[in-house]
N, CA, C and O of each residue as an XYZ file, in Angstrom:
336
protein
N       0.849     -1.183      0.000
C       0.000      0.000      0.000
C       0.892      1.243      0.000
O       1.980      1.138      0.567
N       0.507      2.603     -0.663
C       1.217      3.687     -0.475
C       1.129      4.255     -0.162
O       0.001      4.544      0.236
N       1.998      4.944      0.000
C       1.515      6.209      2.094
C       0.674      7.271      1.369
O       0.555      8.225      2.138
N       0.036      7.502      0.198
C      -1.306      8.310     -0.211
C      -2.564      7.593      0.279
O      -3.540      8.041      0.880
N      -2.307      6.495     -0.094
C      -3.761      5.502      0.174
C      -3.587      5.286      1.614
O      -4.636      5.532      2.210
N      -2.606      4.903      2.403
C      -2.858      5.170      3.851
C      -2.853      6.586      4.531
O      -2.853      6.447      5.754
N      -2.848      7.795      4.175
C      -3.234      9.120      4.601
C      -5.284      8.742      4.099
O      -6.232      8.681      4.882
N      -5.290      8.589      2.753
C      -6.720      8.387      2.662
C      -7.501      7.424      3.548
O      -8.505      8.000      3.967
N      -7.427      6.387      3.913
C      -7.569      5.038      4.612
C      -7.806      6.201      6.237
O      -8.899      6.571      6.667
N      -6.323      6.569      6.885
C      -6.645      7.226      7.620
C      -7.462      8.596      7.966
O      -8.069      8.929      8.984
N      -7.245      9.249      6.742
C      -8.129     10.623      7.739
C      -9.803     10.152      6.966
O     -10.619     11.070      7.040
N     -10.256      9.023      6.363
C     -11.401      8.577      6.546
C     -11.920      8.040      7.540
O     -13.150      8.075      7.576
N     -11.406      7.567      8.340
C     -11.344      7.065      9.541
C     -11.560      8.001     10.592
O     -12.584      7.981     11.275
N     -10.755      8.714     10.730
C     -10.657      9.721     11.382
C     -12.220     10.486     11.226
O     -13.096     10.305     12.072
N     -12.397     11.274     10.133
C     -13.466     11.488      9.837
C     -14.954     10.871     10.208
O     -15.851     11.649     10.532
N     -15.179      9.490     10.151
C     -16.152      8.897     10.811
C     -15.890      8.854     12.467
O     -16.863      9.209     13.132
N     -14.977      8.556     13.032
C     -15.224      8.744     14.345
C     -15.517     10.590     14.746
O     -15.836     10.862     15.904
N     -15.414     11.422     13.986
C     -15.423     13.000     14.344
C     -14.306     13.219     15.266
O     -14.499     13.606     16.419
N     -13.078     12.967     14.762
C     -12.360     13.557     15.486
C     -11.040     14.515     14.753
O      -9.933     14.709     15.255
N     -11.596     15.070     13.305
C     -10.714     16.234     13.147
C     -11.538     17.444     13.507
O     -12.609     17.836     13.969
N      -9.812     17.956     12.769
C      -9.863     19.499     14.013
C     -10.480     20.821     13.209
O     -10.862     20.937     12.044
N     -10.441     21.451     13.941
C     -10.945     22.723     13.173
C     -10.336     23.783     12.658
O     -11.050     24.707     12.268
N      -8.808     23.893     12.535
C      -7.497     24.094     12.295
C      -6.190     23.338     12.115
O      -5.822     22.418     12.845
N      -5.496     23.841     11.019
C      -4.615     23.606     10.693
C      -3.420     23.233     12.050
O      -2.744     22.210     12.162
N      -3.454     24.397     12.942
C      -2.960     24.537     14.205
C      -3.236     23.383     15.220
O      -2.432     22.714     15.868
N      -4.520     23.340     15.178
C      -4.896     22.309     16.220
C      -4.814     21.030     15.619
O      -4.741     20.226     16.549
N      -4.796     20.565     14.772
C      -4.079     19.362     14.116
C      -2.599     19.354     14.441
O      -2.137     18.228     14.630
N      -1.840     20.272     14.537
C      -0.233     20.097     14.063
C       0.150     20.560     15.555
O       1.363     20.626     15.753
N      -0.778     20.929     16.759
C      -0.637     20.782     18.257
C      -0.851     19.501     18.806
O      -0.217     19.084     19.775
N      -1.785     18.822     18.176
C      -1.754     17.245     18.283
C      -0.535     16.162     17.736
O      -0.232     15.200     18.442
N       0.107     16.396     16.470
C       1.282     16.257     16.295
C       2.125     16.023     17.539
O       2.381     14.905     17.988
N       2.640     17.475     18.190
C       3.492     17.708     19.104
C       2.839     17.260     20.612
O       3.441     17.472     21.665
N       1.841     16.769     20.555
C       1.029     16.113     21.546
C       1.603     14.478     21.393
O       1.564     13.783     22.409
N       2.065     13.958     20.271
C       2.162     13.043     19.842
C       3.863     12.520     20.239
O       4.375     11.492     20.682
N       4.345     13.863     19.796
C       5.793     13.682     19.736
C       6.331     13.297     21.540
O       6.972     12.326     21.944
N       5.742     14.533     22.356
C       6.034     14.304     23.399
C       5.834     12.650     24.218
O       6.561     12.048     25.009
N       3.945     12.166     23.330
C       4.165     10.900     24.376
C       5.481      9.985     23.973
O       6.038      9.232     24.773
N       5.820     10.144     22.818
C       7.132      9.451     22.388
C       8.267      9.729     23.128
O       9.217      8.957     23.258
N       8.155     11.006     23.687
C       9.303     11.611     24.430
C       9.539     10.703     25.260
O      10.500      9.936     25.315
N       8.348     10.823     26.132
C       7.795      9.570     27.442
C       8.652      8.022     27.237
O       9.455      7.360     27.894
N       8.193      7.951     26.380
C       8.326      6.721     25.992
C       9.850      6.038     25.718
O      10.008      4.904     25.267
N      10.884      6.922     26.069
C      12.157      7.326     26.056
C      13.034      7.557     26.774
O      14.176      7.859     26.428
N      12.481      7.412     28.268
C      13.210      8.730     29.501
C      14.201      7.298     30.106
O      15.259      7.402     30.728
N      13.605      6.176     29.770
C      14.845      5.303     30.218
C      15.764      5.090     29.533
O      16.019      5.965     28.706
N      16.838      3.601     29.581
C      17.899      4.000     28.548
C      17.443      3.660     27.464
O      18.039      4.196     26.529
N      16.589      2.955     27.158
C      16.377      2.223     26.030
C      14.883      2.546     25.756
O      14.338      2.691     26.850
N      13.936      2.730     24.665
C      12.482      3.346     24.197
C      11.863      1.999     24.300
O      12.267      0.860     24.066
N      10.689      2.534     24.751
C       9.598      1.258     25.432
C       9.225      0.277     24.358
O       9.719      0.286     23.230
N       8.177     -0.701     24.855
C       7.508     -1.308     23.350
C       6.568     -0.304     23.232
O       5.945     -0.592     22.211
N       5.977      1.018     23.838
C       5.595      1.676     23.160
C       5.651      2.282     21.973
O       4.908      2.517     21.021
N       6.809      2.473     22.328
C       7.735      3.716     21.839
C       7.332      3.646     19.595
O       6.800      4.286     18.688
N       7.918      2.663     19.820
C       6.702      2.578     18.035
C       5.450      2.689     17.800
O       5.096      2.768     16.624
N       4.614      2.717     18.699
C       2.956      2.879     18.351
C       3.150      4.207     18.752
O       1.984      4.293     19.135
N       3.644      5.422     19.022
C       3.855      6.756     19.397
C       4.040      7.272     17.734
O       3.452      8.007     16.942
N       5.213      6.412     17.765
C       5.829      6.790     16.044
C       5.069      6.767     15.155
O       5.287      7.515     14.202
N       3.792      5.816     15.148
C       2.854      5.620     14.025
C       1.841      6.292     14.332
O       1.045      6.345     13.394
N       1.373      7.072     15.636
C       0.553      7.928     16.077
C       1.178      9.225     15.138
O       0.441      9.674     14.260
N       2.338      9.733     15.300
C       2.915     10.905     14.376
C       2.643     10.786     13.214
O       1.874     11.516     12.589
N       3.188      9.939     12.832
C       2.927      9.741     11.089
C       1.314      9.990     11.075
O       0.976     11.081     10.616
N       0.643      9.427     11.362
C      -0.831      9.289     10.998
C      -1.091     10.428     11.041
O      -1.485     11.034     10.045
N      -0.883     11.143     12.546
C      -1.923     12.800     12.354
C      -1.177     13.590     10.840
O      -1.739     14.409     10.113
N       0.376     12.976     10.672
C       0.817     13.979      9.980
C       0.237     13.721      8.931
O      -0.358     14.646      8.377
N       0.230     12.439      8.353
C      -0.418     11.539      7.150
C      -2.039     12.374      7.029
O      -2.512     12.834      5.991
N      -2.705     12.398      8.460
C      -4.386     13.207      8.168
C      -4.195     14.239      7.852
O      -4.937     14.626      6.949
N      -2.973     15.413      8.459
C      -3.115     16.934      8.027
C      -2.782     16.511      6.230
O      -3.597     16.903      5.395
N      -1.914     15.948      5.918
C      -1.321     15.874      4.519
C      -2.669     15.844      4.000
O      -3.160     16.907      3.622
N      -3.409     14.655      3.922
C      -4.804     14.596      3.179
C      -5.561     15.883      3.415
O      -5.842     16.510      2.394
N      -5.862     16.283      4.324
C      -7.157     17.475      4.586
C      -6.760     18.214      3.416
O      -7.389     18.510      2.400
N      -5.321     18.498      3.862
C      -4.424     20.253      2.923
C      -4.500     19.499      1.478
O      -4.311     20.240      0.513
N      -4.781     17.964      1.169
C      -4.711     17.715     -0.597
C      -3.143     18.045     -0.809
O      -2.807     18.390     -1.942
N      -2.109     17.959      0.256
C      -0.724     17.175     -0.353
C      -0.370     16.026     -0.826
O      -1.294     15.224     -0.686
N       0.557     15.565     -1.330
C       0.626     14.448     -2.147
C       1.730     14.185     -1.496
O       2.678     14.741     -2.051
N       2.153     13.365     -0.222
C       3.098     13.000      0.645
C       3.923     11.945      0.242
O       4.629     11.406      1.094
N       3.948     11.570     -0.893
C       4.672     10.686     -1.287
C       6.158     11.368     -2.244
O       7.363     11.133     -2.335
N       5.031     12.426     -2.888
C       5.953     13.525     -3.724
C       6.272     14.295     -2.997
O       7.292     14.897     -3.332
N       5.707     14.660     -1.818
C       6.917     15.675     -1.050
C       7.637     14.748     -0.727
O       8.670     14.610     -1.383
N       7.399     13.936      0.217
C       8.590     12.977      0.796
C       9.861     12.549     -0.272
O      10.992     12.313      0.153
N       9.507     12.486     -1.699
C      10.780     11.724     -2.883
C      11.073     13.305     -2.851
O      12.283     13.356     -3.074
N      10.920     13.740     -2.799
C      11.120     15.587     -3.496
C      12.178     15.873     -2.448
O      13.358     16.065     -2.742
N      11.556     15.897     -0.835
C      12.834     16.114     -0.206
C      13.919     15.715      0.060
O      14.896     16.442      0.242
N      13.909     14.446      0.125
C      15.016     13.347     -0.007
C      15.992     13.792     -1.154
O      17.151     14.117     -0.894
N      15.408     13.795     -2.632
C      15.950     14.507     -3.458
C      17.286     15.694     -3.036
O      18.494     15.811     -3.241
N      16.230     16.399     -2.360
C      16.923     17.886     -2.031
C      17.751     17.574     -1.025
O      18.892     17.992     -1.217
N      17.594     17.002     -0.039
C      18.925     16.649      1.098
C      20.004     16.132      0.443
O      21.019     15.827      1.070
């Protein structure tokens, strides 16, 4: 599957339970809501078995803002890679 069809897959999902946001902002505060539980998930020496379901919590909200805004995250993602 390709991370377009799983941004679609997800923020449909999302969408039926009602849980997007009503800003751009408040989507991408959930992000960093996201990042931190990962933080958590970190404070010992070694990252929990959480610590990857945190990671796929990020991707996803980022994967839902990508869909809402109609980016094409596959072409940014080859695009930047490109550029690095």
């Amino acid at each position: 599957m390709d991370i377009n069809k799983i941004a679609e897959q997800n923020y449909d999902w999302v969408e039926r339970m009602g849980w997007h946001n009503k800003t751009t902002l408040e989507a991408l505060a959930l992000v960093a809501s996201e990042v931190g539980e990962a933080i958590n998930e970190c404070r010992g020496e070694k990252p929990t078995d959480n610590f990857k379901e945190e990671l796929a919590d990020i991707v996803l909200r980022v994967l839902d803002i990508a869909h809402w805004q109609g980016i094409n995250m596959e072409q940014e993602l080859l695009a930047k890679m490109k550029k690095n």
